[in-house]
PDB file of C-alpha atoms and ligand atoms in Angstrom:
ATOM      1  CA  MET A   1       0.000   0.000   0.000  1.00 49.00           C
ATOM      2  CA  THR A   2       1.277   3.474  -0.789  1.00 55.00           C
ATOM      3  CA  ALA A   3       0.247   6.694   0.909  1.00 59.00           C
ATOM      4  CA  THR A   4      -3.303   7.626  -0.013  1.00 58.00           C
ATOM      5  CA  SER A   5      -4.135  11.132  -1.209  1.00 57.00           C
ATOM      6  CA  ILE A   6      -5.254  11.973   2.323  1.00 60.00           C
ATOM      7  CA  ASP A   7      -1.929  10.721   3.651  1.00 91.00           C
ATOM      8  CA  THR A   8      -0.115  12.830   1.074  1.00 95.00           C
ATOM      9  CA  ALA A   9      -1.534  16.047   2.511  1.00 96.00           C
ATOM     10  CA  ASP A  10      -1.035  14.830   6.069  1.00 95.00           C
ATOM     11  CA  LEU A  11       2.589  13.815   5.496  1.00 97.00           C
ATOM     12  CA  ALA A  12       3.332  17.120   3.733  1.00 98.00           C
ATOM     13  CA  ALA A  13       1.842  18.988   6.714  1.00 98.00           C
ATOM     14  CA  ARG A  14       4.022  17.022   9.154  1.00 97.00           C
ATOM     15  CA  LEU A  15       7.179  17.839   7.203  1.00 98.00           C
ATOM     16  CA  ASP A  16       6.159  21.471   6.802  1.00 98.00           C
ATOM     17  CA  ASP A  17       5.465  21.859  10.533  1.00 98.00           C
ATOM     18  CA  ALA A  18       8.781  20.200  11.384  1.00 98.00           C
ATOM     19  CA  ALA A  19      10.637  22.739   9.235  1.00 98.00           C
ATOM     20  CA  VAL A  20       8.648  25.753  10.438  1.00 97.00           C
ATOM     21  CA  THR A  21       8.996  24.867  14.126  1.00 97.00           C
ATOM     22  CA  GLY A  22      12.507  23.369  13.905  1.00 96.00           C
ATOM     23  CA  THR A  23      11.298  20.143  15.478  1.00 97.00           C
ATOM     24  CA  PRO A  24      12.596  16.798  14.185  1.00 97.00           C
ATOM     25  CA  ILE A  25      10.062  14.088  13.366  1.00 98.00           C
ATOM     26  CA  PRO A  26      10.290  10.278  13.055  1.00 97.00           C
ATOM     27  CA  GLN A  27      10.829   8.859   9.579  1.00 96.00           C
ATOM     28  CA  LEU A  28       7.612   8.552   7.570  1.00 93.00           C
ATOM     29  CA  ALA A  29       8.651   4.991   6.797  1.00 82.00           C
ATOM     30  CA  ASP A  30       8.112   4.142  10.508  1.00 86.00           C
ATOM     31  CA  THR A  31       4.367   4.568  10.104  1.00 88.00           C
ATOM     32  CA  HIS A  32       3.652   4.589   6.356  1.00 88.00           C
ATOM     33  CA  ARG A  33       4.674   2.623   3.337  1.00 88.00           C
ATOM     34  CA  VAL A  34       5.624   5.420   0.985  1.00 94.00           C
ATOM     35  CA  ASP A  35       7.173   4.474  -2.358  1.00 95.00           C
ATOM     36  CA  VAL A  36       9.218   6.818  -4.551  1.00 96.00           C
ATOM     37  CA  ASP A  37       6.236   8.019  -6.628  1.00 97.00           C
ATOM     38  CA  ALA A  38       4.206   8.740  -3.487  1.00 96.00           C
ATOM     39  CA  ALA A  39       7.210  10.481  -1.918  1.00 97.00           C
ATOM     40  CA  TYR A  40       7.488  12.900  -4.848  1.00 98.00           C
ATOM     41  CA  ALA A  41       3.741  13.542  -4.496  1.00 97.00           C
ATOM     42  CA  VAL A  42       4.330  14.465  -0.831  1.00 97.00           C
ATOM     43  CA  GLN A  43       7.172  16.779  -1.914  1.00 98.00           C
ATOM     44  CA  GLN A  44       4.828  18.481  -4.412  1.00 98.00           C
ATOM     45  CA  ALA A  45       2.175  18.899  -1.705  1.00 98.00           C
ATOM     46  CA  LEU A  46       4.793  20.314   0.663  1.00 98.00           C
ATOM     47  CA  LEU A  47       5.940  22.884  -1.906  1.00 98.00           C
ATOM     48  CA  ALA A  48       2.311  23.756  -2.698  1.00 98.00           C
ATOM     49  CA  ARG A  49       1.777  24.627   0.978  1.00 98.00           C
ATOM     50  CA  ARG A  50       4.811  26.883   0.862  1.00 98.00           C
ATOM     51  CA  THR A  51       3.909  28.621  -2.401  1.00 98.00           C
ATOM     52  CA  ASP A  52       0.398  29.138  -1.001  1.00 98.00           C
ATOM     53  CA  ARG A  53       2.096  31.052   1.828  1.00 98.00           C
ATOM     54  CA  GLY A  54       3.881  33.294  -0.683  1.00 98.00           C
ATOM     55  CA  GLU A  55       7.175  31.561  -1.453  1.00 98.00           C
ATOM     56  CA  ARG A  56       8.040  31.428  -5.133  1.00 98.00           C
ATOM     57  CA  LEU A  57       9.734  28.488  -6.853  1.00 98.00           C
ATOM     58  CA  ALA A  58      13.213  29.599  -7.912  1.00 98.00           C
ATOM     59  CA  GLY A  59      14.918  26.419  -8.977  1.00 98.00           C
ATOM     60  CA  ALA A  60      15.598  22.747  -8.536  1.00 98.00           C
ATOM     61  CA  LYS A  61      18.363  20.723  -6.937  1.00 98.00           C
ATOM     62  CA  MET A  62      19.819  17.315  -7.247  1.00 98.00           C
ATOM     63  CA  GLY A  63      20.848  15.321  -4.217  1.00 98.00           C
ATOM     64  CA  LEU A  64      22.983  12.225  -3.786  1.00 98.00           C
ATOM     65  CA  THR A  65      24.820  12.588  -7.088  1.00 98.00           C
ATOM     66  CA  SER A  66      28.226  11.747  -5.572  1.00 96.00           C
ATOM     67  CA  GLN A  67      29.537   8.671  -3.809  1.00 96.00           C
ATOM     68  CA  ALA A  68      30.635  10.793  -0.827  1.00 97.00           C
ATOM     69  CA  LYS A  69      27.047  11.956  -0.261  1.00 97.00           C
ATOM     70  CA  MET A  70      25.485   8.544  -0.832  1.00 96.00           C
ATOM     71  CA  VAL A  71      27.841   6.940   1.681  1.00 96.00           C
ATOM     72  CA  GLN A  72      27.249   9.727   4.222  1.00 96.00           C
ATOM     73  CA  VAL A  73      23.481   9.233   4.347  1.00 96.00           C
ATOM     74  CA  GLY A  74      23.213   5.584   3.312  1.00 96.00           C
ATOM     75  CA  VAL A  75      20.937   6.223   0.323  1.00 96.00           C
ATOM     76  CA  ASP A  76      22.368   5.478  -3.101  1.00 94.00           C
ATOM     77  CA  GLU A  77      20.012   6.989  -5.661  1.00 96.00           C
ATOM     78  CA  PRO A  78      20.035  10.550  -7.074  1.00 98.00           C
ATOM     79  CA  ILE A  79      17.009  12.602  -6.017  1.00 98.00           C
ATOM     80  CA  LEU A  80      15.368  15.871  -7.113  1.00 98.00           C
ATOM     81  CA  GLY A  81      14.231  18.685  -4.843  1.00 98.00           C
ATOM     82  CA  GLN A  82      13.003  22.256  -5.232  1.00 98.00           C
ATOM     83  CA  LEU A  83      14.383  25.691  -4.307  1.00 98.00           C
ATOM     84  CA  THR A  84      12.332  28.742  -3.372  1.00 98.00           C
ATOM     85  CA  ASP A  85      13.179  32.441  -3.460  1.00 98.00           C
ATOM     86  CA  THR A  86      13.003  32.907   0.316  1.00 98.00           C
ATOM     87  CA  THR A  87      15.638  30.221   0.884  1.00 98.00           C
ATOM     88  CA  GLN A  88      18.298  31.971  -1.200  1.00 98.00           C
ATOM     89  CA  VAL A  89      20.894  33.825   0.876  1.00 98.00           C
ATOM     90  CA  PRO A  90      22.871  36.503  -1.003  1.00 98.00           C
ATOM     91  CA  ASP A  91      26.516  35.731  -1.675  1.00 98.00           C
ATOM     92  CA  GLY A  92      28.490  37.145   1.263  1.00 98.00           C
ATOM     93  CA  GLY A  93      25.310  37.353   3.335  1.00 98.00           C
ATOM     94  CA  SER A  94      24.445  35.866   6.694  1.00 97.00           C
ATOM     95  CA  VAL A  95      22.565  32.702   7.566  1.00 95.00           C
ATOM     96  CA  ASP A  96      20.676  32.515  10.856  1.00 94.00           C
ATOM     97  CA  ILE A  97      20.823  28.868  11.848  1.00 95.00           C
ATOM     98  CA  SER A  98      18.917  29.138  15.127  1.00 93.00           C
ATOM     99  CA  GLY A  99      15.644  27.909  13.616  1.00 94.00           C
ATOM    100  CA  LEU A 100      17.227  24.879  11.978  1.00 97.00           C
ATOM    101  CA  ILE A 101      17.377  21.382  13.452  1.00 97.00           C
ATOM    102  CA  HIS A 102      20.831  19.991  12.621  1.00 97.00           C
ATOM    103  CA  PRO A 103      22.131  22.006   9.664  1.00 97.00           C
ATOM    104  CA  ARG A 104      24.987  20.870   7.481  1.00 98.00           C
ATOM    105  CA  VAL A 105      26.710  22.713   4.649  1.00 98.00           C
ATOM    106  CA  GLU A 106      28.084  21.384   1.384  1.00 98.00           C
ATOM    107  CA  PRO A 107      29.775  22.844  -1.726  1.00 98.00           C
ATOM    108  CA  GLU A 108      27.722  22.876  -4.903  1.00 98.00           C
ATOM    109  CA  ILE A 109      27.924  23.927  -8.533  1.00 98.00           C
ATOM    110  CA  ALA A 110      24.928  25.898  -9.835  1.00 98.00           C
ATOM    111  CA  PHE A 111      23.528  26.213 -13.352  1.00 98.00           C
ATOM    112  CA  LEU A 112      21.347  29.090 -14.540  1.00 98.00           C
ATOM    113  CA  LEU A 113      18.707  27.647 -16.865  1.00 98.00           C
ATOM    114  CA  ASP A 114      18.367  29.479 -20.152  1.00 96.00           C
ATOM    115  CA  ARG A 115      15.216  27.711 -21.291  1.00 92.00           C
ATOM    116  CA  PRO A 116      13.022  24.953 -19.908  1.00 92.00           C
ATOM    117  CA  PRO A 117      15.126  21.849 -20.601  1.00 93.00           C
ATOM    118  CA  THR A 118      13.355  18.680 -21.681  1.00 92.00           C
ATOM    119  CA  PRO A 119      14.907  15.204 -22.015  1.00 92.00           C
ATOM    120  CA  GLY A 120      17.378  15.493 -24.894  1.00 90.00           C
ATOM    121  CA  THR A 121      17.993  19.259 -24.678  1.00 93.00           C
ATOM    122  CA  PRO A 122      21.786  19.714 -25.104  1.00 93.00           C
ATOM    123  CA  PHE A 123      23.479  21.108 -22.002  1.00 95.00           C
ATOM    124  CA  THR A 124      24.802  24.137 -23.896  1.00 93.00           C
ATOM    125  CA  ASP A 125      21.252  25.036 -25.002  1.00 94.00           C
ATOM    126  CA  ALA A 126      19.805  24.552 -21.525  1.00 96.00           C
ATOM    127  CA  VAL A 127      22.358  26.443 -19.421  1.00 97.00           C
ATOM    128  CA  ARG A 128      23.202  30.150 -19.632  1.00 97.00           C
ATOM    129  CA  ALA A 129      25.817  30.389 -16.864  1.00 98.00           C
ATOM    130  CA  VAL A 130      27.468  28.453 -14.048  1.00 98.00           C
ATOM    131  CA  ALA A 131      28.522  29.453 -10.540  1.00 98.00           C
ATOM    132  CA  PRO A 132      30.046  28.080  -7.349  1.00 98.00           C
ATOM    133  CA  ALA A 133      27.410  27.637  -4.659  1.00 98.00           C
ATOM    134  CA  LEU A 134      26.777  26.508  -1.097  1.00 98.00           C
ATOM    135  CA  GLU A 135      23.814  24.536   0.168  1.00 98.00           C
ATOM    136  CA  VAL A 136      22.630  24.291   3.763  1.00 98.00           C
ATOM    137  CA  ILE A 137      20.753  21.046   4.228  1.00 98.00           C
ATOM    138  CA  ASP A 138      18.679  20.240   7.310  1.00 98.00           C
ATOM    139  CA  SER A 139      16.847  16.949   7.425  1.00 98.00           C
ATOM    140  CA  ARG A 140      13.536  17.206   9.201  1.00 98.00           C
ATOM    141  CA  TYR A 141      14.030  13.625  10.458  1.00 98.00           C
ATOM    142  CA  ALA A 142      15.482  12.838  13.862  1.00 97.00           C
ATOM    143  CA  ASN A 143      19.203  12.021  13.826  1.00 97.00           C
ATOM    144  CA  PHE A 144      19.475  13.037  10.147  1.00 98.00           C
ATOM    145  CA  THR A 145      18.455   9.473   9.311  1.00 97.00           C
ATOM    146  CA  PHE A 146      16.108   8.582   6.470  1.00 97.00           C
ATOM    147  CA  SER A 147      15.193   6.186   3.670  1.00 97.00           C
ATOM    148  CA  LEU A 148      15.055   7.133  -0.026  1.00 97.00           C
ATOM    149  CA  PRO A 149      11.303   7.964   0.037  1.00 97.00           C
ATOM    150  CA  ASP A 150      11.706   9.861   3.336  1.00 97.00           C
ATOM    151  CA  VAL A 151      14.343  12.217   1.935  1.00 98.00           C
ATOM    152  CA  ILE A 152      12.435  12.760  -1.321  1.00 98.00           C
ATOM    153  CA  ALA A 153       9.282  13.694   0.613  1.00 98.00           C
ATOM    154  CA  ASP A 154      11.389  16.064   2.751  1.00 98.00           C
ATOM    155  CA  ASN A 155      12.358  18.035  -0.364  1.00 98.00           C
ATOM    156  CA  THR A 156      15.812  16.399  -0.308  1.00 98.00           C
ATOM    157  CA  SER A 157      16.712  18.082   3.022  1.00 98.00           C
ATOM    158  CA  ALA A 158      16.850  21.498   1.277  1.00 98.00           C
ATOM    159  CA  ALA A 159      17.042  24.440   3.678  1.00 98.00           C
ATOM    160  CA  LEU A 160      19.044  27.411   2.289  1.00 98.00           C
ATOM    161  CA  PHE A 161      21.461  28.093  -0.551  1.00 98.00           C
ATOM    162  CA  THR A 162      23.886  30.737  -1.793  1.00 98.00           C
ATOM    163  CA  VAL A 163      25.082  31.222  -5.366  1.00 98.00           C
ATOM    164  CA  GLY A 164      28.346  32.996  -6.202  1.00 98.00           C
ATOM    165  CA  PRO A 165      28.853  35.234  -9.252  1.00 98.00           C
ATOM    166  CA  TRP A 166      27.586  33.675 -12.497  1.00 98.00           C
ATOM    167  CA  GLN A 167      30.284  32.796 -15.050  1.00 97.00           C
ATOM    168  CA  PRO A 168      30.170  31.861 -18.725  1.00 97.00           C
ATOM    169  CA  VAL A 169      29.918  28.100 -19.203  1.00 96.00           C
ATOM    170  CA  PRO A 170      33.503  26.782 -19.516  1.00 94.00           C
ATOM    171  CA  ASP A 171      34.372  24.116 -22.089  1.00 91.00           C
ATOM    172  CA  GLY A 172      34.974  21.445 -19.477  1.00 92.00           C
ATOM    173  CA  LEU A 173      33.127  21.028 -16.183  1.00 96.00           C
ATOM    174  CA  ASP A 174      34.128  17.476 -15.465  1.00 93.00           C
ATOM    175  CA  ASN A 175      37.330  17.846 -13.456  1.00 95.00           C
ATOM    176  CA  LEU A 176      37.289  21.094 -11.480  1.00 98.00           C
ATOM    177  CA  GLY A 177      38.663  21.118  -7.947  1.00 98.00           C
ATOM    178  CA  VAL A 178      36.123  21.848  -5.175  1.00 98.00           C
ATOM    179  CA  LEU A 179      36.990  23.168  -1.699  1.00 98.00           C
ATOM    180  CA  LEU A 180      34.833  23.806   1.342  1.00 98.00           C
ATOM    181  CA  ASP A 181      36.439  26.155   3.877  1.00 98.00           C
ATOM    182  CA  ILE A 182      35.188  27.046   7.354  1.00 98.00           C
ATOM    183  CA  ASP A 183      36.887  30.008   9.022  1.00 98.00           C
ATOM    184  CA  GLY A 184      39.712  29.711   6.512  1.00 97.00           C
ATOM    185  CA  HIS A 185      40.356  25.998   7.135  1.00 98.00           C
ATOM    186  CA  THR A 186      39.657  23.551   4.338  1.00 98.00           C
ATOM    187  CA  VAL A 187      37.253  20.940   5.690  1.00 98.00           C
ATOM    188  CA  GLN A 188      36.343  19.121   2.459  1.00 98.00           C
ATOM    189  CA  THR A 189      38.076  18.720  -0.887  1.00 98.00           C
ATOM    190  CA  GLY A 190      36.738  17.104  -4.028  1.00 98.00           C
ATOM    191  CA  SER A 191      36.274  17.373  -7.747  1.00 98.00           C
ATOM    192  CA  THR A 192      33.297  17.999  -9.976  1.00 98.00           C
ATOM    193  CA  ALA A 193      34.183  14.598 -11.457  1.00 98.00           C
ATOM    194  CA  ALA A 194      32.589  13.138  -8.321  1.00 98.00           C
ATOM    195  CA  ILE A 195      29.179  14.440  -9.478  1.00 98.00           C
ATOM    196  CA  LEU A 196      27.947  11.562 -11.656  1.00 98.00           C
ATOM    197  CA  GLY A 197      31.322  11.698 -13.467  1.00 97.00           C
ATOM    198  CA  ASP A 198      30.432  15.146 -14.843  1.00 97.00           C
ATOM    199  CA  PRO A 199      27.961  17.652 -13.318  1.00 97.00           C
ATOM    200  CA  ARG A 200      26.304  18.044 -16.723  1.00 97.00           C
ATOM    201  CA  ARG A 201      24.936  14.556 -16.131  1.00 97.00           C
ATOM    202  CA  ALA A 202      23.252  15.837 -12.983  1.00 97.00           C
ATOM    203  CA  LEU A 203      21.193  18.198 -15.119  1.00 97.00           C
ATOM    204  CA  ALA A 204      20.240  15.364 -17.450  1.00 97.00           C
ATOM    205  CA  ALA A 205      19.261  13.239 -14.440  1.00 97.00           C
ATOM    206  CA  GLY A 206      17.256  16.141 -12.987  1.00 97.00           C
ATOM    207  CA  VAL A 207      15.446  16.759 -16.257  1.00 97.00           C
ATOM    208  CA  ALA A 208      14.455  13.080 -16.372  1.00 97.00           C
ATOM    209  CA  LEU A 209      13.202  13.137 -12.756  1.00 98.00           C
ATOM    210  CA  ALA A 210      11.318  16.411 -13.314  1.00 97.00           C
ATOM    211  CA  ASP A 211       9.730  14.954 -16.438  1.00 97.00           C
ATOM    212  CA  ARG A 212       8.389  12.076 -14.372  1.00 97.00           C
ATOM    213  CA  HIS A 213       7.589  13.705 -11.041  1.00 98.00           C
ATOM    214  CA  GLY A 214       7.556  17.492 -11.606  1.00 94.00           C
ATOM    215  CA  PRO A 215       8.154  20.348 -11.206  1.00 97.00           C
ATOM    216  CA  ASP A 216       8.283  21.895 -14.687  1.00 96.00           C
ATOM    217  CA  LEU A 217      11.787  23.358 -14.963  1.00 97.00           C
ATOM    218  CA  ARG A 218      11.674  27.005 -16.059  1.00 97.00           C
ATOM    219  CA  ALA A 219      13.945  29.534 -17.773  1.00 97.00           C
ATOM    220  CA  GLY A 220      15.757  31.661 -15.195  1.00 97.00           C
ATOM    221  CA  TRP A 221      15.740  28.891 -12.589  1.00 98.00           C
ATOM    222  CA  ILE A 222      18.783  27.918 -10.586  1.00 98.00           C
ATOM    223  CA  PHE A 223      19.766  24.251 -10.687  1.00 98.00           C
ATOM    224  CA  LEU A 224      22.135  22.761  -8.082  1.00 98.00           C
ATOM    225  CA  ALA A 225      23.978  19.683  -9.359  1.00 98.00           C
ATOM    226  CA  GLY A 226      24.486  18.026  -5.952  1.00 98.00           C
ATOM    227  CA  ALA A 227      27.448  18.140  -3.613  1.00 98.00           C
ATOM    228  CA  ALA A 228      30.789  16.675  -4.680  1.00 97.00           C
ATOM    229  CA  THR A 229      31.814  16.074  -1.041  1.00 98.00           C
ATOM    230  CA  ALA A 230      30.187  14.990   2.204  1.00 98.00           C
ATOM    231  CA  ALA A 231      28.334  17.732   4.121  1.00 98.00           C
ATOM    232  CA  VAL A 232      29.747  19.260   7.308  1.00 98.00           C
ATOM    233  CA  PRO A 233      27.801  20.243  10.479  1.00 97.00           C
ATOM    234  CA  LEU A 234      27.213  23.982  10.653  1.00 97.00           C
ATOM    235  CA  ALA A 235      27.820  26.002  13.832  1.00 96.00           C
ATOM    236  CA  PRO A 236      26.905  29.636  14.547  1.00 96.00           C
ATOM    237  CA  GLY A 237      29.477  32.387  14.081  1.00 96.00           C
ATOM    238  CA  VAL A 238      31.519  30.861  11.270  1.00 97.00           C
ATOM    239  CA  HIS A 239      32.490  32.004   7.785  1.00 98.00           C
ATOM    240  CA  VAL A 240      31.827  29.379   5.117  1.00 98.00           C
ATOM    241  CA  ARG A 241      33.220  29.437   1.605  1.00 98.00           C
ATOM    242  CA  ALA A 242      32.991  27.129  -1.394  1.00 98.00           C
ATOM    243  CA  THR A 243      35.579  27.401  -4.160  1.00 98.00           C
ATOM    244  CA  VAL A 244      35.202  25.746  -7.544  1.00 98.00           C
ATOM    245  CA  GLN A 245      38.369  25.839  -9.645  1.00 98.00           C
ATOM    246  CA  GLY A 246      38.104  28.439 -12.410  1.00 97.00           C
ATOM    247  CA  LEU A 247      34.646  29.597 -11.264  1.00 97.00           C
ATOM    248  CA  GLY A 248      35.420  31.498  -8.048  1.00 98.00           C
ATOM    249  CA  THR A 249      33.735  31.369  -4.663  1.00 98.00           C
ATOM    250  CA  ALA A 250      30.403  31.553  -2.841  1.00 98.00           C
ATOM    251  CA  ALA A 251      30.342  32.468   0.843  1.00 98.00           C
ATOM    252  CA  PHE A 252      28.191  33.262   3.856  1.00 98.00           C
ATOM    253  CA  THR A 253      28.556  33.808   7.588  1.00 98.00           C
ATOM    254  CA  THR A 254      26.369  32.052  10.151  1.00 98.00           C
ATOM    255  CA  THR A 255      24.607  33.763  13.035  1.00 96.00           C
ATOM    256  CA  GLY A 256      22.204  32.623  15.715  1.00 90.00           C
ATOM    257  CA  GLY A 257      22.342  30.160  18.574  1.00 77.00           C
ATOM    258  CA  THR A 258      23.254  26.520  18.591  1.00 72.00           C
ATOM    259  CA  PRO A 259      20.781  24.422  16.610  1.00 67.00           C
ATOM    260  CA  LEU A 260      18.531  22.029  18.518  1.00 60.00           C
ATOM    261  CA  THR A 261      20.686  19.009  17.896  1.00 57.00           C
ATOM    262  CA  THR A 262      24.153  18.717  16.434  1.00 49.00           C
ATOM    263  CA  THR A 263      24.017  15.416  14.650  1.00 49.00           C
ATOM    264  CA  GLY A 264      27.538  14.711  13.431  1.00 43.00           C
ATOM    265  CA  GLY A 265      28.741  15.006   9.881  1.00 40.00           C
ATOM    266  CA  THR A 266      29.166  11.268   9.436  1.00 37.00           C
ATOM    267  CA  ARG A 267      26.990   8.377  10.445  1.00 36.00           C
TER     268      ARG A 267
HETATM  269  C1  OOG B 301      20.092  14.745   1.133  1.00 78.22           C
HETATM  270  C2  OOG B 301      20.330  15.929   0.241  1.00 78.22           C
HETATM  271  C3  OOG B 301      21.534  15.713  -0.609  1.00 78.22           C
HETATM  272  C4  OOG B 301      23.240  16.686  -2.137  1.00 78.22           C
HETATM  273  O1  OOG B 301      23.791  17.669  -2.636  1.00 78.22           O
HETATM  274  O2  OOG B 301      23.659  15.532  -2.271  1.00 78.22           O
HETATM  275  C5  OOG B 301      22.019  16.920  -1.338  1.00 78.22           C
HETATM  276  C6  OOG B 301      20.914  14.830   2.401  1.00 78.22           C
HETATM  277  O3  OOG B 301      22.130  14.653   2.355  1.00 78.22           O
HETATM  278  O4  OOG B 301      20.314  15.057   3.463  1.00 78.22           O
HETATM  279  O5  OOG B 301      21.546  18.022  -1.296  1.00 78.22           O
HETATM  280 MG1   MG B 302      23.041  19.497  -1.960  1.00 78.22          MG
END
């Protein structure tokens, strides 16, 4: 049995409340049998609640496109989530983490969509610009522990994101060095090669998932390809910077008190 339509609304409300109140919840899989299709339906219902409150869809994001990420959370399938305007933090801005549950940060590469890509649209036609980026993820599940359907329903743990200055699309994107620095210390290193072998494949994978489960990708949207490295727990009062070789940096500073729980960066 999959979640019924009534369950879909109920599960979306639970996840929404958990995010709004900063209160972790048990995995949906503890009480419901939610398959991948039903989980994307919950994600759509969750985003509908948020857009009804005035948030505007601003992009899409891939998750679990690198081995480092899959190993960290124990889920080994790429997933698609959605970004909204109110969750974008300006480059160099500040992130208040006090309302989050157990935030982590990871380095990302962002694409600016030039037109709505469909399966088969060449990357160069679909993407206008690229940029280094940072994503703050914050699972709404206790202990940052979830199954594949759980994390899909939870909008792929999306919380906040920052995009650095947009750059022209370089010829090669498949072997750029990636650094994550906290207070000037490098805490993660990787390569864009870790993202499905080439981050352009993350867009193709996202287009295929969006075609099946929604949302409709739109011109002007931001698309995050998924982190090349494991995510790192985020504390208040730190300066965080992602560097992608040849593309520059994206950065923010955290403010606020200690989050509710500080689940570690590895499991
Ligand atoms: C799932 C979200 C993963 C990424 O870049 O891989 C993600 C999680 O790790 O909680 O955003
Ligand atoms: Mg991510």
